[in-house]
Short mmCIF file of C-alpha atoms in Angstrom, two decimals:
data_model
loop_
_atom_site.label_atom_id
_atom_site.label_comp_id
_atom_site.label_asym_id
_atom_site.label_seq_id
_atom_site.Cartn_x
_atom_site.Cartn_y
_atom_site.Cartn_z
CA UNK X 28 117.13 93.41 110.15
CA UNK X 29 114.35 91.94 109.04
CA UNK X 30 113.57 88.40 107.40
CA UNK X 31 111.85 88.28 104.25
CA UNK X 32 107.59 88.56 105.32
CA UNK X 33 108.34 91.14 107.94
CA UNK X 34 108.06 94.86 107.89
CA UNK X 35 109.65 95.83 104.84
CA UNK X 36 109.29 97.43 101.72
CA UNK X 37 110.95 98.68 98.47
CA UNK X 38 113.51 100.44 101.08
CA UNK X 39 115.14 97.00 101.48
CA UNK X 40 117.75 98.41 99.14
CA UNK X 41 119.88 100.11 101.29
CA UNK X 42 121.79 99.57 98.64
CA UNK X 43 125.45 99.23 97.80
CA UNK X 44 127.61 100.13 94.70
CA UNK X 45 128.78 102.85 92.84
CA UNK X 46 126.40 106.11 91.83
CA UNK X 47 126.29 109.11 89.62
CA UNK X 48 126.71 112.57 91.09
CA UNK X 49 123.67 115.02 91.62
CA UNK X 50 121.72 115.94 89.35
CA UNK X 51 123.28 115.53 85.46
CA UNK X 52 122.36 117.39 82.13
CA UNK X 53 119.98 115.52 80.02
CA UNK X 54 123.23 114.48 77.97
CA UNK X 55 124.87 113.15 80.64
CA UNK X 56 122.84 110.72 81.91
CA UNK X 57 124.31 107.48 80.62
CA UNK X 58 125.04 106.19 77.23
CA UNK X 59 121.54 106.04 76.03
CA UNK X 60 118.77 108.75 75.92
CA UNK X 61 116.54 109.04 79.02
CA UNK X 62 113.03 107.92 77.89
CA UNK X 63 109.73 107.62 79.70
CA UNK X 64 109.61 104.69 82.05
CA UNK X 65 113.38 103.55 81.50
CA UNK X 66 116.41 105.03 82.01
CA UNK X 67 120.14 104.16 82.19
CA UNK X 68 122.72 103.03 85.40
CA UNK X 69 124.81 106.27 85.82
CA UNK X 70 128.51 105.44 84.39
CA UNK X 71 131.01 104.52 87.30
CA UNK X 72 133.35 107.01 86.48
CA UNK X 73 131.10 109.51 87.71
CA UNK X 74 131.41 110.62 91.44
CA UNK X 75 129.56 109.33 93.98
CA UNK X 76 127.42 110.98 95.79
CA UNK X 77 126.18 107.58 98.37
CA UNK X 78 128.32 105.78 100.14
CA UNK X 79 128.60 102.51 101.11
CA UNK X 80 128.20 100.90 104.43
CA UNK X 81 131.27 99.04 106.13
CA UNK X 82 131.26 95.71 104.60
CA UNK X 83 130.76 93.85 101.76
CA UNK X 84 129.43 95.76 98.94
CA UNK X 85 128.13 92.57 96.65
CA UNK X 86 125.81 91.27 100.03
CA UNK X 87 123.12 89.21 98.37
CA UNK X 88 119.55 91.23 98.38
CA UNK X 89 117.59 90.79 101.86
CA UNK X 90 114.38 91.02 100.28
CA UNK X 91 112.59 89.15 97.32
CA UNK X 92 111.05 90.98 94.77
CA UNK X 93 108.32 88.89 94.69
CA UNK X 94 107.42 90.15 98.57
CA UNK X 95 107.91 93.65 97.36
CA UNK X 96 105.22 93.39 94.85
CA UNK X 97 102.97 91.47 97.42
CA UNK X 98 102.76 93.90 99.54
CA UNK X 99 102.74 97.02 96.82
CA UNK X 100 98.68 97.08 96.79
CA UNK X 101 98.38 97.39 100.68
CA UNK X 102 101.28 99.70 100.44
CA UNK X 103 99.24 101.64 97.77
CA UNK X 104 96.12 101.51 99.98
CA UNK X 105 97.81 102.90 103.07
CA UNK X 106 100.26 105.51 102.20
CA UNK X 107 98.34 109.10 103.67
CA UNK X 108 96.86 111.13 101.12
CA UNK X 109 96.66 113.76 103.98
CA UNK X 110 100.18 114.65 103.59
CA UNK X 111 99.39 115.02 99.16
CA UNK X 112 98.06 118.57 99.57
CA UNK X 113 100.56 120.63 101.42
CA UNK X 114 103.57 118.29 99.67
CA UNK X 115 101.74 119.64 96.41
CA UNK X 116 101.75 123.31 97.74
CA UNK X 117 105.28 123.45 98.67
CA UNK X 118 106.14 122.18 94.94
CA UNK X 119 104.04 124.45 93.08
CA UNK X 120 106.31 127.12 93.07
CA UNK X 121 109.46 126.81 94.97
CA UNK X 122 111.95 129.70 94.56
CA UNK X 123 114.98 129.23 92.38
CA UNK X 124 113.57 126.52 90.06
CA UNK X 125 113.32 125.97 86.62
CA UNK X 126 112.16 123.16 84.66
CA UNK X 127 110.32 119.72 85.91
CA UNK X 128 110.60 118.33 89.40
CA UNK X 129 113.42 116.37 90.31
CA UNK X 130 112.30 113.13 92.86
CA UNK X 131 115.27 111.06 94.50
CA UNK X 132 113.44 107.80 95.41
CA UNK X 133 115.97 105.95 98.11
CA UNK X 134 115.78 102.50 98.36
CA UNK X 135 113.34 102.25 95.24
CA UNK X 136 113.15 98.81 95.29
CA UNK X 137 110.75 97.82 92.64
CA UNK X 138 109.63 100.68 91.95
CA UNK X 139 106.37 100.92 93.89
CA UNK X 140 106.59 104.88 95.63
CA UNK X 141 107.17 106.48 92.08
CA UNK X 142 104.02 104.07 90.57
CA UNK X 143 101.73 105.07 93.55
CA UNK X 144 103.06 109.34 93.60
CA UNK X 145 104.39 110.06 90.36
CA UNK X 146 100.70 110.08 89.03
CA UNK X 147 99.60 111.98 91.55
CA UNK X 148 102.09 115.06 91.29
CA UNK X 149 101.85 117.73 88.10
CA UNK X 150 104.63 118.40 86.25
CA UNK X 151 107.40 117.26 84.57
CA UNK X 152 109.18 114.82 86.85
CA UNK X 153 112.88 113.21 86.54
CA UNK X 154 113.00 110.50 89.25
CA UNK X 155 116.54 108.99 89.94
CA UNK X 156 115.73 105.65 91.81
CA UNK X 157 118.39 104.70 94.11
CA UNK X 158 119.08 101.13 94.93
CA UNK X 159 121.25 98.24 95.75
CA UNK X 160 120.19 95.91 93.72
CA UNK X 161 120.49 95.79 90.01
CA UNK X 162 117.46 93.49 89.51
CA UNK X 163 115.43 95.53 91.24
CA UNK X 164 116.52 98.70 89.60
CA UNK X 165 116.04 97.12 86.35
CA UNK X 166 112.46 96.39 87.35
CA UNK X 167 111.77 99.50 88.79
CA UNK X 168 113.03 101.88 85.75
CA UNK X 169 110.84 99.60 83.65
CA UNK X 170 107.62 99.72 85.42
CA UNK X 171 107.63 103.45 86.54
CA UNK X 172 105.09 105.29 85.32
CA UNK X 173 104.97 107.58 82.24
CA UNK X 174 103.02 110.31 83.08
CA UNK X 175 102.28 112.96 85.41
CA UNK X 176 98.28 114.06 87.01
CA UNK X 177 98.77 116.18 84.30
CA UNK X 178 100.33 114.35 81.08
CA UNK X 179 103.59 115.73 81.64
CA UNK X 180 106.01 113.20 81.02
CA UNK X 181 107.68 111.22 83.48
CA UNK X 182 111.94 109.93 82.84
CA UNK X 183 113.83 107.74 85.21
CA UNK X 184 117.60 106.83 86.09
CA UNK X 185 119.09 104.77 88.61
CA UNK X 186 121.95 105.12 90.62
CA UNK X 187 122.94 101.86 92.69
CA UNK X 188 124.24 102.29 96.04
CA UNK X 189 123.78 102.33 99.19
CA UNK X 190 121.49 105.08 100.49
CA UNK X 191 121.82 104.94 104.21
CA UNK X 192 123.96 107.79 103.99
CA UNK X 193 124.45 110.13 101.97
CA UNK X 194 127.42 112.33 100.97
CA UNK X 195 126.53 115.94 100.64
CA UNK X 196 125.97 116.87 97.57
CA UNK X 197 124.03 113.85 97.01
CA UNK X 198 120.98 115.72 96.60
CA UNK X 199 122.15 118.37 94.20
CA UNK X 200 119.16 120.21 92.42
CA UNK X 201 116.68 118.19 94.07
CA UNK X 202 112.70 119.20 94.17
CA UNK X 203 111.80 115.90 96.88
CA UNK X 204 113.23 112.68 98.08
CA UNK X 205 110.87 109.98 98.65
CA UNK X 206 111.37 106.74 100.80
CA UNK X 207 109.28 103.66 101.87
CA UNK X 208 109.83 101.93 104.98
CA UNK X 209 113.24 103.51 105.01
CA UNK X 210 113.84 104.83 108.54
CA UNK X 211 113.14 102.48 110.95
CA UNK X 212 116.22 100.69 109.30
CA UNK X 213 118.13 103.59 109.60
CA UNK X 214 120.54 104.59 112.73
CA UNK X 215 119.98 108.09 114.88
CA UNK X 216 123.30 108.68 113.13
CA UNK X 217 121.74 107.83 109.66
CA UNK X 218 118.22 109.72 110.07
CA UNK X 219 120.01 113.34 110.95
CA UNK X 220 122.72 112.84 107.75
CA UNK X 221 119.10 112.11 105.78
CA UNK X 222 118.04 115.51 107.59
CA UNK X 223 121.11 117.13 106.75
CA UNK X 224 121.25 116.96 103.52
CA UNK X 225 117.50 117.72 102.76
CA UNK X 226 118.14 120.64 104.98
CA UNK X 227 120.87 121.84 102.45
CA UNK X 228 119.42 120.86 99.45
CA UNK X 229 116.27 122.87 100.79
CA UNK X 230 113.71 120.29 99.67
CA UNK X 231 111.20 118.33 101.32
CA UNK X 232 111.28 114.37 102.09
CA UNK X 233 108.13 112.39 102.29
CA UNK X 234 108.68 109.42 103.86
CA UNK X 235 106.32 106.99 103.79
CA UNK X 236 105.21 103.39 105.95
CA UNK X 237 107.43 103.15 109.27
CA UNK X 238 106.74 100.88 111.59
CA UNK X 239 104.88 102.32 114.28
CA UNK X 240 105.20 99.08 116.90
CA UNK X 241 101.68 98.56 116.93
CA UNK X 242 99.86 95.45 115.95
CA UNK X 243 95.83 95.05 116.21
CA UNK X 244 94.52 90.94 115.54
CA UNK X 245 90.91 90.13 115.32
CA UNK X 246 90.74 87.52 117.04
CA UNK X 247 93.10 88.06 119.83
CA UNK X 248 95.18 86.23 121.17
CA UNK X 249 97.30 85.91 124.84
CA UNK X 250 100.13 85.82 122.90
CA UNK X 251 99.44 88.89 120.25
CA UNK X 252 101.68 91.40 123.03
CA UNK X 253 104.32 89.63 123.92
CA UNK X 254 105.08 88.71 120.37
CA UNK X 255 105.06 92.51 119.30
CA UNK X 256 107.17 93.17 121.94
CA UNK X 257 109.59 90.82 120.68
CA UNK X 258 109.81 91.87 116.95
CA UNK X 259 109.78 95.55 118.06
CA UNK X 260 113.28 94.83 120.29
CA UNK X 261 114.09 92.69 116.63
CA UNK X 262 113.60 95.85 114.81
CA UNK X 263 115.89 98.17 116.97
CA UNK X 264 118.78 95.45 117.37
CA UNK X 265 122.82 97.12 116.34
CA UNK X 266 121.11 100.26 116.86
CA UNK X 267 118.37 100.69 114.44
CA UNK X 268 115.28 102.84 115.27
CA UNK X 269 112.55 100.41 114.35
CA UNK X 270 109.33 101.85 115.65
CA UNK X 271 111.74 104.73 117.56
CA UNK X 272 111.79 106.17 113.68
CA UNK X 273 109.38 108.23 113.28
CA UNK X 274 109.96 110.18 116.99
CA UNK X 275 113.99 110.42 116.16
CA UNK X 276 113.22 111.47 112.17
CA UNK X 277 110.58 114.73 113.91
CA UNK X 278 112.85 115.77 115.94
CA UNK X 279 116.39 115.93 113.47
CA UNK X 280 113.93 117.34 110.47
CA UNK X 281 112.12 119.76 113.20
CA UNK X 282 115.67 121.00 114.76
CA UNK X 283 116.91 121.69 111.30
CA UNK X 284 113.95 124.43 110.69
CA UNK X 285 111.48 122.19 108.91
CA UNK X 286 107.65 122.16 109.28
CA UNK X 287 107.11 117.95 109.59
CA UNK X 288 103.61 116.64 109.56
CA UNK X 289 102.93 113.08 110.16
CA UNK X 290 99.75 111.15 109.43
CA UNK X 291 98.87 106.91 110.54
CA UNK X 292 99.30 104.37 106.98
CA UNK X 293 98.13 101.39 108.52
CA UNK X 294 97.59 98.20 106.71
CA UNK X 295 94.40 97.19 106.96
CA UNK X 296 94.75 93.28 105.78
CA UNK X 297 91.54 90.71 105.67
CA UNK X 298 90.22 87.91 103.53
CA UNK X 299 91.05 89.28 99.86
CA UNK X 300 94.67 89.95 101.16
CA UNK X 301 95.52 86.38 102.98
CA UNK X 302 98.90 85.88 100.77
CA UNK X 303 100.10 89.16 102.07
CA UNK X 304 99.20 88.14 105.39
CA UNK X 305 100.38 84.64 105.62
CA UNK X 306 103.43 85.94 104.20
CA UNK X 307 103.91 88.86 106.87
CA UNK X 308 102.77 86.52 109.84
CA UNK X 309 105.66 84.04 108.92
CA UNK X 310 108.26 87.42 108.95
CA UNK X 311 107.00 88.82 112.20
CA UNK X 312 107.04 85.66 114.31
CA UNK X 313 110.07 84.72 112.91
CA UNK X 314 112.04 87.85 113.40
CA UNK X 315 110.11 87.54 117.24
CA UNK X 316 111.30 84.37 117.73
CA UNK X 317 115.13 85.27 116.58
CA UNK X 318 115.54 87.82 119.02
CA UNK X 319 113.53 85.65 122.00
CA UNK X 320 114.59 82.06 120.75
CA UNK X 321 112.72 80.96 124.39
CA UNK X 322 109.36 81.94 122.53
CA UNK X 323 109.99 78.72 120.05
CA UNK X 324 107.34 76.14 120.67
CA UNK X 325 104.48 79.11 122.27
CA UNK X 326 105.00 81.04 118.88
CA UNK X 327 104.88 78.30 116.74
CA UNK X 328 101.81 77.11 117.87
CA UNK X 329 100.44 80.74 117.59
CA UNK X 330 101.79 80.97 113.96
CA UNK X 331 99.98 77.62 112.90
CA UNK X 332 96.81 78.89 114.56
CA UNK X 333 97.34 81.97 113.16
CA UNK X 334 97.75 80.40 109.76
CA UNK X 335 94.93 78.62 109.94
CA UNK X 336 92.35 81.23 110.52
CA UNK X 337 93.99 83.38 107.61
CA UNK X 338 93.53 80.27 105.10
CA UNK X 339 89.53 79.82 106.79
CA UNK X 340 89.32 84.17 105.90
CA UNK X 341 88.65 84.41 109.69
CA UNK X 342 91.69 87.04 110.54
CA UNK X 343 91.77 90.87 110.03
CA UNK X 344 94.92 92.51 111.31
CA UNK X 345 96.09 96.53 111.10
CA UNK X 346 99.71 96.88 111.44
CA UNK X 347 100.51 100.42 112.01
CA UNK X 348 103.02 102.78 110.21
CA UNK X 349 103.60 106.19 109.84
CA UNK X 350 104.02 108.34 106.98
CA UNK X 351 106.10 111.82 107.59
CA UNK X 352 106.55 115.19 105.70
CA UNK X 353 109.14 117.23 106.31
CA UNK X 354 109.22 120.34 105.08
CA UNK X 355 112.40 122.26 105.24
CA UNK X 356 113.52 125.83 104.66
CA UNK X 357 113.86 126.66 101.34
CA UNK X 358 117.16 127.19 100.22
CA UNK X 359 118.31 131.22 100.72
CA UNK X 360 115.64 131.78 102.71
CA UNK X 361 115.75 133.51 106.02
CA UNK X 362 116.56 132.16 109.29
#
């Protein structure tokens, strides 16, 4: 996985813990009434609908809020609008609903994918934010947004657990399920259950910021390649996808009958963004230099020089990701 600075974002919760079942009645969605902006944990005597991986279920959070919200405004600025328009078209009107949309937001981390989209979808929207941690649920039903393009109003709960994958009916009565930066942390295995169960819940999944592999410096430097190759081999270590995510997510969505567009999100990170960059430049040589320990004293002479020109506002760097919409089948309709 990766270290804290690296290529992550609020989908660092793939979380773990119990969860509420699909979609509840406006009564039964804790012990308190759902409001704009906040919203309660679902009640642990309700089923589950995630499940957890092997392992520990109370392992620490990889990632520190304060990175998530670091990065959020380059997140913000990359995420395709492309994709908006025929997301928008498929929920205008899709068969067998009633009522406002219904957004599952996996590994919501702070928040940041229902503060950038929410506003930018009409309707009444209920977004259950899935998550490991509770902090970072907390934080994320908190600072969601309150309203829709249109006014409508805008509710949240959160579910913690861990959304890697997911049960069946985990997606009961869903209109979307949104994810940042989710599947190139995700196994083969993991991306076609994700597939699956959009496939049966009819719905489409926008999924937004996976890595792509690429890395673009101004200045160069000898060393730019060979430390991308290193973090990308980081990336698909105990069979992860990394920058294999996109390519693997196409095809499961694609033989499952869904129309998937995909559109480049790059960062685009200069002078007014050095924190963000210092911060990923320490994360991607690191994770680099984990998975090639010979690399140590060539990389960190690279990183200080690297470092250095950030601090002077001399560096500019794109690191490429890829946003996908998948658009399956809707539910009852024909083969």
């Amino acid at each position: 996985m990766e270290t804290v600075g690296a290529e992550k974002t609020d989908a660092d919760a793939r979380t773990g813990g119990s969860s509420g079942a699909g979609e509840p009645s406006a009564g039964d969605r804790g012990a308190g009434p759902v409001i704009a902006g906040a919203g309660p944990v679902a009640r642990p005597a309700e089923r589950a609908t995630v499940r957890l991986r092997d392992g520990d279920p109370e392992e620490p959070p990889r990632y520190a809020p304060e990175w998530l919200r670091l990065r959020e405004g380059a997140d913000a600025a990359a995420r395709a609008r492309e994709l908006l328009d025929p997301l928008r078209i498929r929920l205008a009107d899709p068969p067998g609903r009633s009522g406002g949309l219904v957004v599952h937001d996996l590994g919501c981390g702070t928040g940041s994918m229902g503060r950038w989209l929410a506003p930018r979808l009409d309707g009444a929207q209920h977004w259950i934010l899935h998550d490991r941690d509770p902090y970072l649920l907390h934080f994320a039903a908190a600072a969601s947004p309150r309203s829709a393009a249109d006014g409508s109003p805008v509710t949240v709960e959160t579910r913690r657990g861990d959304v890697a994958r997911l049960t069946p009916d985990a997606l009961t009565g869903a209109s979307l399920v949104t994810a940042s930066a989710l599947l190139d942390v995700l196994t083969r295995e993991e991306t076609e259950a994700l597939a699956d169960a959009c496939a049966g819940a009819g719905c489409p999944a926008l999924l937004t910021l996976s890595v792509a592999g690429g890395v673009e410096f101004a200045p160069r430097d000898p060393l730019d390649a060979e430390i991308t190759e290193a973090f990308n081999a980081h990336q698909r270590r105990a069979g992860l996808l990394g920058p294999d995510a996109v390519t693997v997510a196409c095809e499961a969505f694609a033989e499952r009958g869904a129309t998937v567009r995909v559109h480049a999100s790059p960062w685009r990170l200069g002078a007014e963004e050095a924190a963000l960059t210092e911060q990923w430049l320490r994360g991607w040589v690191g994770a680099a230099v984990e998975q090639r320990p010979e690399l140590g004293d060539r990389a960190a002479a690279y990183l200080s020089a690297r470092l250095a020109a950030c601090a002077a506002g001399a560096l500019r760097v794109t690191v490429h990701h890829t946003d996908l919409l998948a658009l399956p089948r809707p539910r009852g309709a024909a083969a």
